[in-house]
């Protein structure tokens, strides 16, 4: 399935563009905040090709699509206005409360940064290795340039967090960035470094080092967004565009330096110190708990609460001793998936487990967890046990992280510090976690779906044989009256490329769709813009009225069917208002697609120019081609 088609299906099945309050993505998930979760069709999403799993955590509706998530996210931006910051977000949903609300806020703020954070972290780790083994001297300009590339994200982190926080709370991103810039402005930094007594109109200012900090700017932007809404409602339209930013800067920069900055730094340092103390008390036990629980935290979305702590530790102490143990959990689930690949006799599961193992090695564990270990249960338990063993080894070894990045093979350099202390323990821990999980999975076993599949094959082989033997030419009569258009000329790549199947298109002159043959309605889209009918002999026809008309949310369409209805050739299925659809800015050219074209030797157009409703449109020649499983 193409990314554009997958994006369209996802948007439609989450309740349409109007139901989306916001969307961000992390390494493998599209993280929707929906206005009404009940409008999303979770069951159909889970069955959609290209979707690994669907989860509802922390006030978010999460669609797991694996490592192709950036492409799907981009495709959603191209087919909709969901990613447009200027989109009118009418009737926003109520914010989640409690722990769910906190997780939603943290994940929305940090998820857009994870990719570049991982890349910068890897580069920083490689530079640490290069300097430790003497390949590069820290005094060389080459090192200085590369280190600037690696460290700039972390140094200017408040600026980036200002953007994502402003997006989350619908504040002015440029004002937010200006506030963040003031915190790390050279003259403010100089006051701190030189120890200059500082006050604001006589009020003492406790200066902090705000580069790489997390909590102060998040608190500042949240308050800023609330004040911004107040000023925009209070001030006259003629002056609010420049007076509101003025008030925000005058109020928020001093307030942040006086209150939010010191408070945020103290809170962040306090949480970090608590976790460091836990590892100091019993590194073996703390490492085991982290290694066992990390993937459980990921499943429920709670891990987002620890990510700011990891970043804060690196910013404040230059290192973090909590995160390394979580790496064992990653490689443990990888080993469990590998164990499934070795043991299963189901070819599909073996392929899925193999590909999931490969992606998990690089830190993308969702395909392995949601597609393999969690559904089979015992392999997931084996991964938890392996993670505990590996985490204990890593914790006891005193391994440290010196930069941020998602744990995986490529990010191992971030754990290599001066002299390589603790790094051998990390390697031993992840190897042990992988091996223990793989061996336990193989020994404990699981319910292999191969038997069920074999039974299914035997019970359906006779049906397939009949289908292949009885296949005959199928006539498809035009469901619409209008002008024939080549499929390649449809302004939608998914149809024009033939990716959806062979067929033809019609520019309608009458807004009616009728049944192209005797058969059964298999799909009746909620947005009413499309439908699918299967004939009594197996031909599957999709009629999609217009291009991108899903965005009309059912306006200008009247459906006369529901899924499962029996229809006769010529029965009225759908009515639509051509003029209104065009007035709304949409094409009405209608693709008519044979979605199981692979089952036919030829799909031959039978009409040109003008075509009437129920005139012979396509001839399907089966050639007794057996349907592929």
Coordinates of C-alpha atoms in Angstrom, one line a residue:
X1 CA 0.0 0.0 0.0
X2 CA 1.3 3.5 -0.9
X3 CA 2.0 5.9 1.9
X4 CA -0.5 8.3 0.4
X5 CA -3.3 5.7 0.4
X6 CA -2.3 4.6 3.9
X7 CA -2.4 8.2 5.1
X8 CA -5.9 8.7 3.6
X9 CA -7.2 5.6 5.3
X10 CA -5.7 6.6 8.6
X11 CA -7.2 10.1 8.5
X12 CA -10.6 8.7 7.5
X13 CA -10.6 6.0 10.2
X14 CA -9.6 8.3 13.0
X15 CA -12.8 10.2 12.3
X16 CA -11.7 12.5 9.6
X17 CA -9.7 15.7 9.5
X18 CA -12.2 17.7 11.6
X19 CA -11.9 15.2 14.4
X20 CA -8.1 15.7 14.8
X21 CA -7.1 18.2 17.4
X22 CA -3.3 17.7 16.8
X23 CA -0.8 15.2 15.4
X24 CA 2.8 14.5 16.2
X25 CA 4.9 11.5 15.6
X26 CA 7.8 9.7 17.3
X27 CA 10.1 6.9 15.9
X28 CA 7.2 4.5 15.1
X29 CA 3.9 6.1 16.0
X30 CA 1.5 8.7 14.8
X31 CA 0.2 10.3 18.0
X32 CA -3.2 11.8 17.4
X33 CA -5.1 13.9 19.9
X34 CA -8.8 13.5 18.8
X35 CA -11.7 15.7 19.7
X36 CA -13.9 12.6 20.0
X37 CA -12.2 9.2 20.4
X38 CA -15.5 7.4 19.8
X39 CA -15.5 8.6 16.1
X40 CA -12.3 6.6 15.5
X41 CA -12.7 3.1 14.1
X42 CA -10.0 1.3 16.0
X43 CA -11.1 -2.2 14.8
X44 CA -10.7 -1.3 11.1
X45 CA -7.5 0.6 11.7
X46 CA -5.9 -2.5 13.3
X47 CA -6.9 -4.6 10.3
X48 CA -5.6 -2.0 7.8
X49 CA -2.5 -3.1 5.8
X50 CA 0.6 -1.2 7.0
X51 CA -0.6 -0.6 10.5
X52 CA 1.1 -2.6 13.3
X53 CA -1.1 -1.7 16.2
X54 CA -3.4 0.9 17.6
X55 CA -3.1 2.1 21.2
X56 CA -4.9 4.6 23.4
X57 CA -2.5 6.0 26.1
X58 CA -2.0 9.3 27.9
X59 CA -4.9 11.0 26.1
X60 CA -3.5 10.1 22.7
X61 CA -4.8 7.9 20.0
X62 CA -1.6 6.2 18.8
X63 CA -1.3 4.5 15.4
X64 CA 1.8 2.3 15.2
X65 CA 3.2 2.2 11.6
X66 CA 6.8 1.3 12.2
X67 CA 9.9 3.1 10.8
X68 CA 8.0 4.5 7.8
X69 CA 6.2 6.9 10.1
X70 CA 7.9 10.0 8.8
X71 CA 6.7 9.3 5.3
X72 CA 3.1 8.6 6.4
X73 CA 3.2 11.7 8.6
X74 CA 4.3 13.8 5.6
X75 CA 1.6 12.2 3.4
X76 CA -1.0 13.2 6.0
X77 CA 0.3 16.8 5.7
X78 CA 0.0 16.7 2.0
X79 CA -3.6 15.4 1.8
X80 CA -5.0 17.4 4.7
X81 CA -4.6 20.5 6.8
X82 CA -3.9 18.6 10.0
X83 CA -0.3 19.7 10.2
X84 CA -1.1 23.3 9.4
X85 CA -0.6 25.5 12.5
X86 CA -3.1 28.0 11.1
X87 CA -5.9 25.5 10.9
X88 CA -9.0 26.6 12.8
X89 CA -9.2 24.1 15.7
X90 CA -12.9 24.6 16.5
X91 CA -14.4 22.7 19.4
X92 CA -11.2 21.3 20.8
X93 CA -11.5 18.3 23.1
X94 CA -11.1 18.6 26.8
X95 CA -7.5 18.1 27.9
X96 CA -6.7 14.8 29.5
X97 CA -6.3 15.1 33.3
X98 CA -4.0 13.5 35.8
X99 CA -1.2 11.2 34.7
X100 CA -2.7 10.8 31.2
X101 CA -2.6 14.6 30.8
X102 CA 1.0 14.8 31.9
X103 CA 2.0 12.0 29.5
X104 CA 0.2 13.7 26.6
X105 CA 1.9 17.0 27.2
X106 CA 5.4 15.5 27.5
X107 CA 5.1 13.2 24.5
X108 CA 3.7 16.0 22.3
X109 CA 6.6 18.3 23.3
X110 CA 9.4 15.8 22.9
X111 CA 8.3 13.4 20.2
X112 CA 9.1 15.8 17.3
X113 CA 12.7 16.1 18.5
X114 CA 13.5 12.4 19.0
X115 CA 14.9 11.9 15.5
X116 CA 17.4 14.8 15.4
X117 CA 18.2 14.1 19.1
X118 CA 19.2 10.6 18.3
X119 CA 21.3 11.7 15.3
X120 CA 23.1 14.4 17.4
X121 CA 23.5 11.9 20.2
X122 CA 25.2 9.4 17.9
X123 CA 27.6 12.0 16.6
X124 CA 28.4 13.2 20.1
X125 CA 29.2 9.6 21.1
X126 CA 31.4 9.0 18.1
X127 CA 33.3 12.2 18.9
X128 CA 33.8 10.9 22.5
X129 CA 35.2 7.7 21.2
X130 CA 37.4 9.4 18.6
X131 CA 38.9 11.7 21.3
X132 CA 39.4 8.9 23.8
X133 CA 41.3 6.7 21.5
X134 CA 43.4 9.5 20.0
X135 CA 41.9 9.8 16.5
X136 CA 40.9 13.4 17.1
X137 CA 42.3 16.0 19.6
X138 CA 39.7 18.2 21.2
X139 CA 41.9 21.2 20.3
X140 CA 41.6 20.5 16.6
X141 CA 39.2 22.7 14.6
X142 CA 37.7 19.6 12.9
X143 CA 36.7 18.4 16.3
X144 CA 35.3 21.9 17.2
X145 CA 33.1 22.0 14.0
X146 CA 31.8 18.5 14.5
X147 CA 31.2 19.0 18.2
X148 CA 29.2 22.2 17.4
X149 CA 27.0 20.1 15.0
X150 CA 26.5 17.4 17.7
X151 CA 26.0 19.7 20.7
X152 CA 24.0 22.6 19.3
X153 CA 20.7 20.9 19.7
X154 CA 21.3 20.3 23.4
X155 CA 22.8 23.7 24.0
X156 CA 19.8 25.5 22.3
X157 CA 17.3 22.9 23.5
X158 CA 15.1 25.6 25.2
X159 CA 14.6 27.2 21.8
X160 CA 13.4 23.9 20.3
X161 CA 11.2 23.1 23.2
X162 CA 9.7 26.5 23.0
X163 CA 8.5 25.7 19.5
X164 CA 7.0 22.3 20.4
X165 CA 5.4 23.5 23.6
X166 CA 3.9 26.5 21.8
X167 CA 2.4 24.2 19.2
X168 CA 1.0 22.0 21.9
X169 CA -0.7 24.9 23.7
X170 CA -1.5 26.9 20.6
X171 CA 0.7 29.8 21.5
X172 CA 2.8 32.1 19.3
X173 CA 5.9 30.1 18.5
X174 CA 8.0 33.2 17.7
X175 CA 7.3 34.9 21.0
X176 CA 8.0 31.6 22.7
X177 CA 11.4 31.3 20.9
X178 CA 12.2 34.9 21.8
X179 CA 11.6 34.1 25.5
X180 CA 13.8 31.0 25.3
X181 CA 16.5 33.1 23.5
X182 CA 16.5 35.6 26.4
X183 CA 17.3 32.8 28.8
X184 CA 20.5 32.0 26.9
X185 CA 21.3 35.5 25.7
X186 CA 25.1 36.2 25.9
X187 CA 24.7 39.1 28.4
X188 CA 22.5 37.0 30.7
X189 CA 25.0 34.1 30.5
X190 CA 27.8 36.5 31.3
X191 CA 25.9 37.8 34.4
X192 CA 25.7 34.2 35.7
X193 CA 29.3 33.2 34.8
X194 CA 30.8 36.3 36.3
X195 CA 28.7 36.1 39.5
X196 CA 27.3 39.6 39.0
X197 CA 24.6 40.4 41.6
X198 CA 21.4 40.8 39.6
X199 CA 18.0 42.3 40.3
X200 CA 14.9 43.3 38.4
X201 CA 13.6 46.7 39.7
X202 CA 15.1 45.8 43.1
X203 CA 13.8 42.1 43.1
X204 CA 16.8 39.7 43.4
X205 CA 17.2 37.4 40.5
X206 CA 18.7 33.9 41.1
X207 CA 20.5 33.3 37.8
X208 CA 20.8 29.7 36.5
X209 CA 22.5 28.1 33.5
X210 CA 19.6 27.6 31.1
X211 CA 21.3 26.0 28.1
X212 CA 20.1 22.4 27.8
X213 CA 17.4 22.8 30.4
X214 CA 13.9 21.4 30.0
X215 CA 11.4 22.4 32.6
X216 CA 11.9 26.2 32.8
X217 CA 11.0 27.0 29.2
X218 CA 8.1 24.5 29.2
X219 CA 6.5 26.2 32.3
X220 CA 7.2 29.6 30.8
X221 CA 5.5 28.8 27.4
X222 CA 2.5 27.2 29.1
X223 CA 1.8 30.4 31.1
X224 CA 2.6 32.5 28.0
X225 CA 0.0 30.7 25.9
X226 CA -2.6 31.4 28.6
X227 CA -1.7 35.1 28.8
X228 CA -1.7 35.4 25.0
X229 CA -5.3 34.2 24.8
X230 CA -6.3 36.7 27.5
X231 CA -4.6 39.6 25.8
X232 CA -5.9 38.7 22.3
X233 CA -9.5 38.7 23.7
X234 CA -9.0 41.9 25.7
X235 CA -7.1 44.1 23.2
X236 CA -8.6 45.7 20.1
X237 CA -7.9 44.0 16.8
X238 CA -6.1 47.0 15.5
X239 CA -3.3 46.8 18.1
X240 CA -3.2 43.2 19.4
X241 CA -0.9 41.8 16.8
X242 CA 2.0 43.8 18.2
X243 CA 0.9 44.9 21.6
X244 CA 0.2 41.3 22.8
X245 CA 3.8 40.2 21.9
X246 CA 5.1 43.3 23.7
X247 CA 3.2 42.5 26.9
X248 CA 4.2 38.8 26.7
X249 CA 7.9 39.7 26.5
X250 CA 7.8 42.3 29.2
X251 CA 6.0 40.0 31.6
X252 CA 7.3 36.5 30.7
X253 CA 11.1 37.1 30.4
X254 CA 11.5 38.6 33.9
X255 CA 8.9 36.2 35.4
X256 CA 10.8 33.2 34.0
X257 CA 14.1 34.5 35.3
X258 CA 12.6 35.3 38.7
X259 CA 10.3 32.2 39.2
X260 CA 10.0 29.6 36.5
X261 CA 13.7 29.3 35.8
X262 CA 14.9 28.6 39.4
X263 CA 11.8 26.5 40.2
X264 CA 12.2 24.4 37.1
X265 CA 15.9 23.8 37.5
X266 CA 15.5 22.8 41.2
X267 CA 12.6 20.4 40.4
X268 CA 14.5 18.8 37.5
X269 CA 17.7 18.5 39.6
X270 CA 15.7 17.0 42.5
X271 CA 14.1 14.3 40.3
X272 CA 17.4 13.5 38.7
X273 CA 19.1 13.3 42.1
X274 CA 16.4 10.9 43.4
X275 CA 17.0 8.4 40.5
X276 CA 20.7 8.7 40.8
X277 CA 20.4 8.0 44.5
X278 CA 18.4 4.8 43.7
X279 CA 21.1 3.6 41.5
X280 CA 23.7 4.5 44.1
X281 CA 21.9 2.5 46.8
X282 CA 21.7 -0.7 44.7
X283 CA 22.8 -0.4 41.1
X284 CA 22.2 -4.1 40.5
X285 CA 18.6 -4.0 41.8
X286 CA 17.8 -0.6 40.2
X287 CA 19.2 -1.8 36.8
X288 CA 17.2 -5.0 37.0
X289 CA 14.0 -3.1 37.6
X290 CA 14.7 -0.6 34.8
X291 CA 15.6 -3.4 32.4
X292 CA 12.5 -5.4 33.2
X293 CA 10.0 -2.5 33.2
X294 CA 11.1 -0.2 30.4
X295 CA 9.1 -1.8 27.6
X296 CA 6.1 -2.1 29.9
X297 CA 6.4 1.7 30.5
X298 CA 6.7 2.2 26.7
X299 CA 3.5 0.2 26.1
X300 CA 1.5 2.4 28.5
X301 CA 3.3 5.6 27.4
X302 CA 4.6 6.3 30.9
X303 CA 8.3 6.2 29.7
X304 CA 7.8 9.8 28.5
X305 CA 7.9 10.9 32.2
X306 CA 11.5 9.7 32.3
X307 CA 12.8 11.2 29.1
X308 CA 13.1 14.8 30.5
X309 CA 15.1 13.3 33.5
X310 CA 17.6 11.6 31.1
X311 CA 18.1 14.9 29.3
X312 CA 18.3 16.9 32.5
X313 CA 21.0 14.5 33.9
X314 CA 23.1 14.9 30.8
X315 CA 22.7 18.7 30.9
X316 CA 23.4 19.1 34.6
X317 CA 25.9 16.3 35.3
X318 CA 27.3 15.7 31.8
X319 CA 26.2 12.1 32.2
X320 CA 23.2 9.9 33.0
X321 CA 23.3 6.5 34.9
X322 CA 19.6 5.7 34.6
X323 CA 19.1 5.3 30.9
X324 CA 21.7 2.6 30.1
X325 CA 19.8 -0.1 31.9
X326 CA 16.8 0.6 29.7
X327 CA 18.9 -0.5 26.7
X328 CA 18.8 -4.1 28.0
X329 CA 15.0 -4.1 27.7
X330 CA 15.3 -3.1 24.0
X331 CA 17.7 -5.9 23.2
X332 CA 15.7 -8.4 25.3
X333 CA 12.6 -7.9 23.2
X334 CA 14.8 -8.1 20.1
X335 CA 16.1 -11.5 21.3
X336 CA 12.5 -12.7 22.0
X337 CA 11.5 -11.8 18.5
X338 CA 14.6 -13.7 17.2
X339 CA 13.6 -16.7 19.3
X340 CA 10.2 -16.7 17.7
X341 CA 11.8 -16.5 14.2
X342 CA 13.9 -19.6 15.0
X343 CA 11.0 -21.7 16.5
X344 CA 7.9 -20.9 14.4
X345 CA 7.0 -23.0 11.4
X346 CA 4.5 -20.3 10.2
X347 CA 6.2 -18.7 7.2
X348 CA 4.4 -15.4 7.6
X349 CA 5.2 -15.2 11.3
X350 CA 8.8 -16.2 10.6
X351 CA 9.2 -13.3 8.1
X352 CA 7.5 -10.8 10.4
X353 CA 9.7 -11.9 13.4
X354 CA 12.9 -11.7 11.2
X355 CA 12.2 -8.2 9.9
X356 CA 11.1 -7.1 13.4
X357 CA 14.3 -8.4 14.9
X358 CA 16.3 -6.3 12.4
X359 CA 14.4 -3.1 13.1
X360 CA 14.5 -3.7 16.9
X361 CA 18.3 -3.9 16.8
X362 CA 18.3 -0.3 15.8
X363 CA 15.9 0.7 18.6
X364 CA 12.6 0.4 16.8
X365 CA 10.9 -2.2 19.0
X366 CA 7.2 -1.6 18.2
X367 CA 7.0 -4.0 15.3
X368 CA 8.6 -6.7 17.5
X369 CA 6.4 -6.0 20.5
X370 CA 3.0 -5.4 18.9
X371 CA 3.5 -7.7 15.9
X372 CA 5.3 -10.6 17.6
X373 CA 6.1 -10.9 21.3
X374 CA 3.1 -9.3 22.9
X375 CA 0.4 -11.2 20.9
X376 CA 2.2 -14.5 21.6
X377 CA 2.5 -13.6 25.4
X378 CA 5.3 -16.0 26.5
X379 CA 7.9 -14.4 24.3
X380 CA 7.1 -11.0 25.8
X381 CA 7.5 -12.5 29.3
X382 CA 10.8 -14.0 28.2
X383 CA 11.9 -10.5 27.1
X384 CA 11.0 -9.0 30.5
X385 CA 13.1 -11.7 32.2
X386 CA 16.0 -11.2 29.8
X387 CA 15.8 -7.4 30.3
X388 CA 16.0 -7.8 34.1
X389 CA 19.1 -9.9 33.8
X390 CA 20.8 -7.6 31.3
X391 CA 19.7 -4.5 33.2
X392 CA 21.2 -5.8 36.4
X393 CA 24.6 -6.4 34.7
X394 CA 24.6 -2.9 33.2
X395 CA 23.5 -1.3 36.5
X396 CA 26.2 -3.1 38.4
X397 CA 28.8 -2.1 35.8
X398 CA 28.1 1.5 36.4
X399 CA 27.5 2.3 32.7
X400 CA 26.7 5.9 31.9
X401 CA 25.1 7.8 29.0
X402 CA 26.9 10.9 27.8
X403 CA 24.4 12.1 25.2
X404 CA 20.7 11.6 24.4
X405 CA 19.4 9.1 21.8
X406 CA 17.1 6.1 21.6
X407 CA 18.9 2.9 22.6
X408 CA 20.0 0.7 19.7
X409 CA 23.1 -0.5 17.8
X410 CA 23.7 2.9 16.2
X411 CA 23.5 4.8 19.5
X412 CA 25.9 2.6 21.5
X413 CA 28.6 5.3 21.1
X414 CA 26.7 7.6 23.5
X415 CA 27.5 5.2 26.3
X416 CA 31.3 5.3 25.7
X417 CA 32.8 7.8 28.1
X418 CA 36.4 8.7 29.2
X419 CA 38.5 5.5 29.3
X420 CA 35.5 3.4 28.2
X421 CA 34.5 2.8 31.8
X422 CA 31.3 0.8 32.1
X423 CA 31.1 0.3 28.3
X424 CA 32.2 -3.4 28.4
X425 CA 29.4 -4.0 31.0
X426 CA 26.9 -2.4 28.6
X427 CA 28.0 -4.8 25.8
X428 CA 27.8 -7.8 28.1
X429 CA 24.4 -6.7 29.4
X430 CA 22.8 -6.3 26.0
X431 CA 24.3 -9.6 24.7
X432 CA 23.1 -11.5 27.8
X433 CA 19.6 -9.9 27.6
X434 CA 19.4 -10.9 23.9
X435 CA 20.6 -14.5 24.4
X436 CA 18.5 -15.1 27.6
X437 CA 15.3 -13.8 25.9
X438 CA 15.9 -15.8 22.7
X439 CA 16.7 -19.1 24.6
X440 CA 13.8 -18.7 27.0
X441 CA 11.4 -18.0 24.1
X442 CA 12.6 -21.1 22.3
X443 CA 12.3 -23.3 25.5
X444 CA 9.0 -21.8 26.9
X445 CA 7.5 -22.0 23.4
X446 CA 4.2 -20.3 22.3
X447 CA 1.0 -21.2 20.5
X448 CA 2.3 -21.4 17.0
X449 CA -0.4 -20.3 14.5
X450 CA 1.0 -22.7 11.9
X451 CA -1.6 -25.4 12.8
X452 CA -4.5 -23.0 12.5
X453 CA -3.2 -21.8 9.2
X454 CA -2.7 -25.3 7.9
X455 CA -6.3 -26.2 8.9
X456 CA -7.5 -23.1 7.1
X457 CA -5.7 -24.0 4.0
X458 CA -7.2 -27.5 3.9
X459 CA -10.7 -26.3 4.5
X460 CA -10.5 -23.6 1.8
X461 CA -8.6 -25.4 -0.9
X462 CA -11.7 -26.9 -2.3
X463 CA -13.3 -23.4 -2.5
X464 CA -10.2 -22.0 -4.2
X465 CA -10.3 -24.8 -6.7
X466 CA -13.9 -24.2 -7.5
X467 CA -13.2 -20.5 -7.8
X468 CA -10.3 -21.1 -10.3
X469 CA -12.3 -23.6 -12.3
X470 CA -15.5 -21.7 -12.5
X471 CA -14.0 -18.2 -13.1
X472 CA -15.5 -16.7 -16.2
X473 CA -15.5 -13.4 -18.1
X474 CA -17.2 -10.6 -16.1
X475 CA -19.1 -7.7 -17.6
X476 CA -19.1 -4.5 -15.6
X477 CA -21.8 -1.9 -16.6
X478 CA -21.2 1.8 -16.1
X479 CA -22.4 2.9 -12.6
X480 CA -22.3 6.6 -13.7
X481 CA -23.4 8.6 -16.7
X482 CA -20.7 10.9 -18.0
X483 CA -17.5 11.3 -20.1
X484 CA -14.8 8.6 -20.1
X485 CA -11.4 9.6 -18.7
X486 CA -8.2 7.6 -18.8
X487 CA -7.3 6.4 -15.4
X488 CA -3.8 7.9 -15.8
X489 CA -5.4 11.3 -16.1
X490 CA -7.0 11.2 -12.6
X491 CA -5.3 13.9 -10.4
X492 CA -4.6 11.3 -7.7
X493 CA -1.4 9.2 -7.9
X494 CA -2.9 6.3 -6.0
X495 CA -5.5 5.8 -8.8
X496 CA -3.5 7.2 -11.7
X497 CA -0.6 4.9 -11.1
X498 CA -2.8 1.8 -11.1
X499 CA -1.6 1.0 -7.5
X500 CA -5.3 0.5 -6.5
X501 CA -6.0 -1.7 -9.5
X502 CA -6.9 -1.4 -13.2
X503 CA -10.0 0.4 -14.3
X504 CA -11.3 3.5 -15.9
X505 CA -12.6 6.9 -14.8
X506 CA -15.7 8.9 -15.6
X507 CA -16.4 12.7 -15.4
X508 CA -20.0 12.5 -14.3
X509 CA -22.8 14.6 -15.8
X510 CA -25.5 13.1 -13.5
X511 CA -24.9 12.7 -9.8
X512 CA -26.0 9.1 -9.4
X513 CA -24.1 5.9 -8.8
X514 CA -25.9 2.6 -9.6
X515 CA -24.9 -1.0 -9.2
X516 CA -22.5 -2.2 -12.0
X517 CA -23.8 -5.8 -11.7
X518 CA -25.6 -8.2 -9.4
X519 CA -23.7 -8.6 -6.2
X520 CA -23.1 -7.5 -2.6
X521 CA -22.0 -4.2 -1.1
X522 CA -18.8 -4.9 0.8
X523 CA -17.8 -1.3 1.7
X524 CA -19.9 1.7 2.3
X525 CA -17.7 4.5 3.5
X526 CA -19.0 6.6 6.4
X527 CA -18.1 9.8 4.4
X528 CA -20.4 8.4 1.6
X529 CA -17.9 9.4 -1.1
X530 CA -17.0 5.9 -2.1
X531 CA -18.3 2.3 -2.1
X532 CA -17.3 -1.2 -3.1
X533 CA -19.4 -4.0 -4.6
X534 CA -18.4 -7.6 -5.3
X535 CA -20.2 -9.5 -8.0
X536 CA -21.6 -13.0 -7.5
X537 CA -18.6 -14.4 -9.4
X538 CA -16.0 -12.5 -7.4
X539 CA -15.3 -9.3 -9.3
X540 CA -14.5 -6.4 -6.8
X541 CA -15.4 -2.9 -8.0
X542 CA -14.5 0.3 -6.1
X543 CA -16.4 3.5 -7.1
X544 CA -14.7 6.6 -5.7
X545 CA -16.6 9.8 -6.4
X546 CA -14.2 12.7 -6.9
X547 CA -10.7 13.3 -5.6
X548 CA -10.0 14.0 -1.9
X549 CA -13.8 14.3 -1.4
X550 CA -13.4 12.4 1.9
X551 CA -12.6 15.9 3.3
X552 CA -16.2 16.9 2.6
X553 CA -17.2 14.7 5.6
X554 CA -20.3 13.4 3.8
X555 CA -21.6 16.8 2.7
X556 CA -23.3 16.8 -0.8
X557 CA -23.6 13.0 -0.7
X558 CA -26.7 10.8 0.0
X559 CA -26.1 7.1 0.5
X560 CA -28.9 4.5 -0.1
X561 CA -26.9 1.4 1.0
X562 CA -25.2 -0.2 3.9
X563 CA -22.5 -2.9 4.0
X564 CA -23.9 -6.4 3.3
X565 CA -26.8 -5.2 1.1
X566 CA -27.7 -7.4 -1.9
X567 CA -28.0 -5.3 -5.0
X568 CA -29.1 -5.8 -8.6
X569 CA -27.5 -4.2 -11.6
X570 CA -29.0 -0.7 -12.0
X571 CA -30.0 -0.3 -8.3
X572 CA -29.4 3.2 -7.0
X573 CA -26.5 3.2 -4.5
X574 CA -25.5 6.8 -4.1
X575 CA -26.4 10.3 -5.1
X576 CA -24.2 13.4 -5.1
X577 CA -24.4 17.1 -6.0
X578 CA -21.9 17.7 -8.7
X579 CA -22.2 21.5 -8.6
X580 CA -21.8 21.8 -4.8
X581 CA -18.7 19.4 -4.8
X582 CA -17.1 21.5 -7.5
X583 CA -18.0 24.7 -5.7
X584 CA -16.2 23.4 -2.7
X585 CA -13.0 23.1 -4.8
X586 CA -12.9 19.3 -5.5
X587 CA -12.6 17.4 -8.7
X588 CA -15.6 15.1 -9.4
X589 CA -13.8 12.8 -11.8
X590 CA -14.7 9.3 -10.5
X591 CA -12.3 6.3 -10.7
X592 CA -14.0 2.9 -11.2
X593 CA -11.4 0.4 -10.1
X594 CA -11.2 -3.4 -10.3
X595 CA -9.5 -3.9 -6.9
X596 CA -8.7 -7.6 -7.5
X597 CA -7.3 -6.9 -11.0
X598 CA -4.6 -9.5 -10.3
X599 CA -7.2 -12.2 -10.6
X600 CA -7.9 -11.3 -14.2
X601 CA -5.8 -11.8 -17.3
X602 CA -7.2 -8.6 -18.8
X603 CA -9.3 -5.6 -17.9
X604 CA -10.6 -4.3 -21.2
X605 CA -12.4 -0.9 -21.5
X606 CA -15.5 -1.2 -23.7
X607 CA -16.6 2.4 -23.9
X608 CA -15.2 5.7 -25.1
X609 CA -16.4 9.3 -25.1
X610 CA -19.9 9.7 -23.5
X611 CA -21.2 6.7 -21.6
X612 CA -24.7 6.1 -20.2
X613 CA -25.6 4.5 -16.9
X614 CA -25.7 0.7 -17.4
X615 CA -23.9 0.8 -20.7
X616 CA -21.1 -1.9 -20.9
X617 CA -18.0 -0.3 -19.4
X618 CA -15.4 -3.0 -18.7
X619 CA -14.9 -6.6 -19.7
X620 CA -12.9 -8.7 -17.3
X621 CA -11.2 -11.7 -18.8
X622 CA -10.3 -14.3 -16.2
X623 CA -8.3 -16.7 -18.3
X624 CA -8.8 -19.1 -15.3
X625 CA -6.1 -17.3 -13.3
X626 CA -6.2 -18.6 -9.7
X627 CA -6.6 -16.0 -7.0
X628 CA -3.3 -15.5 -5.1
X629 CA -3.4 -16.0 -1.4

